[in-house]
mmCIF file of C-alpha atoms in Angstrom:
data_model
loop_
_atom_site.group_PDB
_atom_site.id
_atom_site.type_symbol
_atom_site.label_atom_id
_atom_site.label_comp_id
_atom_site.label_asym_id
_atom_site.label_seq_id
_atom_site.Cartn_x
_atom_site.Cartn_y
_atom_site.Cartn_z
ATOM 1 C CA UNK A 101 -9.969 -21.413 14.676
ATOM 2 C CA UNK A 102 -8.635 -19.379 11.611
ATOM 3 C CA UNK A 103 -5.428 -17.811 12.163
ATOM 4 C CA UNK A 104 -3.693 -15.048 10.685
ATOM 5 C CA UNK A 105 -1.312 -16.765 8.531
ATOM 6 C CA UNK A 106 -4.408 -18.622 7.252
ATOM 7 C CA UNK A 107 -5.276 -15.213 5.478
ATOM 8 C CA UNK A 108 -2.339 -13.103 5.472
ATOM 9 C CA UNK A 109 -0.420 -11.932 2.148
ATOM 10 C CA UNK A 110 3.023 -13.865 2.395
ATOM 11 C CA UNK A 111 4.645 -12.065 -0.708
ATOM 12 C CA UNK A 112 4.261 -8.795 1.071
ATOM 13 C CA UNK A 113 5.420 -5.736 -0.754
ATOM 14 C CA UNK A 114 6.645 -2.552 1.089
ATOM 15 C CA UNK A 115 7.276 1.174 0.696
ATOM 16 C CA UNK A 116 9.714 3.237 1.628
ATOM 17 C CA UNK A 117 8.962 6.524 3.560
ATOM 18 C CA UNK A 118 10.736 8.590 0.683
ATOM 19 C CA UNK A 119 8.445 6.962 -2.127
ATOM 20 C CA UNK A 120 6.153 8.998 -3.824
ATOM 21 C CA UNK A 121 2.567 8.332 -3.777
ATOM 22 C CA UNK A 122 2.218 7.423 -7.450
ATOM 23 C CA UNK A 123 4.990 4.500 -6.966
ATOM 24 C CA UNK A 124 2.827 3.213 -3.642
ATOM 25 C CA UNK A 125 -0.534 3.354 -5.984
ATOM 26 C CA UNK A 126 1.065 1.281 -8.393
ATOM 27 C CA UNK A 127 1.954 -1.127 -5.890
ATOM 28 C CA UNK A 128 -1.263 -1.224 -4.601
ATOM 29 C CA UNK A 129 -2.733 -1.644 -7.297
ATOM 30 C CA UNK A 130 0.059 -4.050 -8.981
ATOM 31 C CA UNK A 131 -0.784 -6.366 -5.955
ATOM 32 C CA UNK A 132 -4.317 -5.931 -4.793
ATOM 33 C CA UNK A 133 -3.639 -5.120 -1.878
ATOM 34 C CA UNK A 134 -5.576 -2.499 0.273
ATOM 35 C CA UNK A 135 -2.269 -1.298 2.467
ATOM 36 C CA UNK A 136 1.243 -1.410 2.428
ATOM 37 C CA UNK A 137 3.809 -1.329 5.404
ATOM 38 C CA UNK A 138 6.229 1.729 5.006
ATOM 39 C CA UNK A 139 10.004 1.319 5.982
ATOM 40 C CA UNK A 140 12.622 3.811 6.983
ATOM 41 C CA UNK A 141 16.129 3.965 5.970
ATOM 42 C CA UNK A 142 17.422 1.196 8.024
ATOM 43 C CA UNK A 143 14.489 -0.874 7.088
ATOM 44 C CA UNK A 144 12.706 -0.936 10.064
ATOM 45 C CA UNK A 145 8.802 -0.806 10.071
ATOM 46 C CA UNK A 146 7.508 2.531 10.410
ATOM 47 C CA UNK A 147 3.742 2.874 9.825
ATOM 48 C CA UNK A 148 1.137 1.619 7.248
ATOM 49 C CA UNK A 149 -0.221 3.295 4.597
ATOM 50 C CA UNK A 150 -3.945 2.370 3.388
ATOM 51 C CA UNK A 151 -6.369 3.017 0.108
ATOM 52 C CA UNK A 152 -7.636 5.534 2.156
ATOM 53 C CA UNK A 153 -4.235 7.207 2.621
ATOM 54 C CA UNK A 154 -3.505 7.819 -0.585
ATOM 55 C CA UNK A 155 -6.981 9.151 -0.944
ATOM 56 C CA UNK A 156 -7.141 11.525 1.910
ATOM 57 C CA UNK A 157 -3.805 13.078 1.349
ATOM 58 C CA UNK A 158 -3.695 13.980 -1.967
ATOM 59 C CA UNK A 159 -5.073 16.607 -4.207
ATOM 60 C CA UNK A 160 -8.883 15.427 -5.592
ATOM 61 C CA UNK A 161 -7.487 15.234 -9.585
ATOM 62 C CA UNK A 162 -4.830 12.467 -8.480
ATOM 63 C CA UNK A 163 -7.217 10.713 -6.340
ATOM 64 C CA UNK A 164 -9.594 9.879 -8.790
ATOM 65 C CA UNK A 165 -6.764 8.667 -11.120
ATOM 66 C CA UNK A 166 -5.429 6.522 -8.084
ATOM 67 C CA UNK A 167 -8.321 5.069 -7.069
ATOM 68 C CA UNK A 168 -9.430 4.783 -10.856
ATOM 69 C CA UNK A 169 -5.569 2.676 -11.056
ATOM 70 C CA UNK A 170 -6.669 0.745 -7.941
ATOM 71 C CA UNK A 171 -9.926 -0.220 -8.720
ATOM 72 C CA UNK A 172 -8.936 -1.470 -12.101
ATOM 73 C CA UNK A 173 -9.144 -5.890 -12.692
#
């Protein structure tokens, strides 16, 4: 059986809920890594954001430079 720290990322890099979304694309990207976890002020877990985040919530010029940033080797 394959478990989850078979496959997990264990240098996992996070966000803060105050970070803009061009410092989480660059972390994404930086990483290769399709989501980060987002922290609050007293560093507590609170939410995810994805790829798909980034793309659905921003303005269609930036996504194609943040997916373009993503996407690159």
């Amino acid at each position: 059986m394959t478990r989850v720290r078979d496959l997990m990322s264990p240098d996992v890099q996070v966000v803060a809920e105050t970070d803009s979304l061009t410092a989480a694309a660059r972390l994404v990207r930086a990483h290769d890594v399709g989501s980060l976890p987002v922290c609050g002020q007293d560093g507590r877990l609170v939410g995810v954001l994805s790829q798909a985040d980034l793309a659905r919530h921003d303005d269609a010029a930036h996504v194609g430079v943040v997916v373009g940033e993503i996407s690159e080797p």
